[in-house]
Short mmCIF file of C-alpha atoms in Angstrom, two decimals:
data_model
loop_
_atom_site.label_atom_id
_atom_site.label_comp_id
_atom_site.label_asym_id
_atom_site.label_seq_id
_atom_site.Cartn_x
_atom_site.Cartn_y
_atom_site.Cartn_z
CA MET D 270 240.50 -182.90 -29.82
CA ASN D 271 236.74 -183.54 -29.89
CA PHE D 272 236.06 -179.88 -29.10
CA LYS D 273 238.20 -178.79 -32.09
CA LEU D 274 236.32 -181.13 -34.44
CA PHE D 275 233.00 -179.90 -33.06
CA PHE D 276 234.04 -176.26 -33.52
CA ILE D 277 235.25 -176.86 -37.11
CA GLY D 278 232.01 -178.71 -37.89
CA LEU D 279 229.96 -175.89 -36.40
CA ILE D 280 231.74 -173.30 -38.56
CA ALA D 281 231.37 -175.47 -41.66
CA PHE D 282 227.66 -176.03 -41.00
CA SER D 283 226.98 -172.32 -40.46
CA THR D 284 228.70 -171.54 -43.76
CA ILE D 285 226.60 -174.11 -45.61
CA ALA D 286 223.39 -172.94 -43.94
CA ASN D 287 223.96 -169.37 -45.15
CA ALA D 288 225.06 -170.29 -48.67
CA ASP D 289 221.57 -169.95 -50.16
CA ASP D 290 221.34 -166.29 -49.11
CA LYS D 291 223.92 -165.22 -51.68
CA ARG D 292 222.31 -166.48 -54.90
CA PRO D 293 218.76 -167.15 -56.03
CA ASN D 294 217.70 -170.77 -56.13
CA VAL D 295 216.63 -171.67 -59.66
CA ILE D 296 215.14 -174.98 -60.75
CA ILE D 297 214.59 -175.62 -64.43
CA PHE D 298 212.41 -178.55 -65.43
CA LEU D 299 213.27 -179.68 -68.93
CA VAL D 300 210.93 -182.58 -69.56
CA ASP D 301 210.66 -184.24 -72.95
CA ASP D 302 207.12 -184.82 -74.23
CA LEU D 303 205.32 -183.20 -71.28
CA GLY D 304 202.25 -181.34 -72.47
CA TRP D 305 200.46 -178.40 -70.89
CA ALA D 306 197.69 -180.63 -69.50
CA ASP D 307 199.92 -183.49 -68.33
CA ILE D 308 200.08 -182.41 -64.67
CA SER D 309 197.25 -182.94 -62.18
CA LEU D 310 196.84 -179.19 -61.66
CA ARG D 311 195.70 -178.99 -65.29
CA GLY D 312 193.37 -181.99 -65.03
CA ALA D 313 195.62 -184.96 -65.76
CA PRO D 314 194.52 -188.26 -64.17
CA ILE D 315 198.00 -188.88 -62.68
CA ASP D 316 198.75 -187.08 -59.40
CA THR D 317 201.77 -184.77 -59.56
CA PRO D 318 201.66 -183.02 -56.15
CA ALA D 319 205.32 -181.96 -56.06
CA ILE D 320 205.19 -180.39 -59.51
CA ASP D 321 201.83 -178.77 -58.67
CA SER D 322 203.30 -177.27 -55.50
CA LEU D 323 206.30 -175.85 -57.35
CA PHE D 324 203.95 -174.46 -59.98
CA LEU D 325 201.72 -172.74 -57.40
CA GLU D 326 204.57 -171.34 -55.28
CA GLY D 327 207.06 -170.44 -57.99
CA LEU D 328 207.41 -168.16 -60.96
CA THR D 329 205.63 -169.19 -64.14
CA LEU D 330 207.16 -168.14 -67.43
CA ASP D 331 204.47 -168.54 -70.06
CA ARG D 332 205.76 -166.51 -73.01
CA PHE D 333 208.19 -168.85 -74.71
CA TYR D 334 208.44 -171.49 -77.37
CA THR D 335 210.21 -174.77 -77.70
CA THR D 336 211.04 -177.24 -80.41
CA PRO D 337 209.25 -180.57 -80.75
CA ILE D 338 212.49 -182.53 -80.26
CA CYS D 339 215.01 -182.49 -77.43
CA SER D 340 218.40 -181.59 -78.94
CA PRO D 341 217.53 -178.09 -80.20
CA THR D 342 215.68 -177.27 -76.97
CA ARG D 343 218.61 -178.37 -74.81
CA ALA D 344 221.13 -176.50 -76.98
CA ALA D 345 219.07 -173.30 -76.78
CA LEU D 346 218.78 -173.61 -72.99
CA MET D 347 222.52 -174.16 -72.56
CA THR D 348 223.64 -171.37 -74.91
CA GLY D 349 220.83 -168.82 -74.82
CA ARG D 350 220.77 -168.83 -78.62
CA ASP D 351 218.12 -169.77 -81.13
CA PRO D 352 218.49 -173.40 -82.31
CA LEU D 353 218.38 -172.29 -85.95
CA ARG D 354 221.49 -170.14 -85.38
CA LEU D 355 223.19 -173.16 -83.82
CA GLY D 356 222.39 -175.27 -86.88
CA ILE D 357 220.56 -178.03 -85.05
CA SER D 358 216.91 -177.08 -85.28
CA TYR D 359 215.49 -180.04 -87.17
CA SER D 360 216.99 -183.23 -85.79
CA VAL D 361 218.05 -185.06 -82.68
CA VAL D 362 221.84 -185.04 -82.31
CA MET D 363 223.04 -188.61 -81.97
CA PRO D 364 226.51 -189.52 -80.63
CA TRP D 365 227.73 -190.79 -84.01
CA MET D 366 226.66 -187.66 -85.91
CA ASN D 367 229.14 -184.97 -86.82
CA ASN D 368 226.90 -182.04 -85.94
CA GLY D 369 225.64 -180.27 -82.87
CA VAL D 370 226.74 -177.19 -80.99
CA HIS D 371 230.09 -175.93 -82.24
CA PRO D 372 232.91 -176.46 -79.69
CA ASP D 373 233.68 -172.72 -79.68
CA GLU D 374 230.13 -171.84 -78.60
CA HIS D 375 229.81 -170.21 -75.17
CA PHE D 376 227.70 -172.22 -72.73
CA MET D 377 225.82 -170.39 -69.97
CA PRO D 378 227.02 -172.65 -67.11
CA GLU D 379 230.57 -171.58 -67.98
CA SER D 380 229.73 -167.95 -67.14
#
């Protein structure tokens, strides 16, 4: 009985260990109100060693734009569309408001 459990666990572990070989690992940091110089790598007084390490070892995409408020930025990230086309480019979408991304819109995580 114990040998069977060990064998099943070994197979399960080997499957999990190889799972990252099939897809790229992507981490997206979406941080509200974080400026270009707000990490220690750019001279900020607060140490951010983990973010600095990811910055130095990862891919930097530096040709983009964002909106000054969170709702349009998040909607654009989730849909791949311009916030103006989504109709939410100038305000934060609050739970009681009757606006936001249309329910028929295609979200990237659903792909």
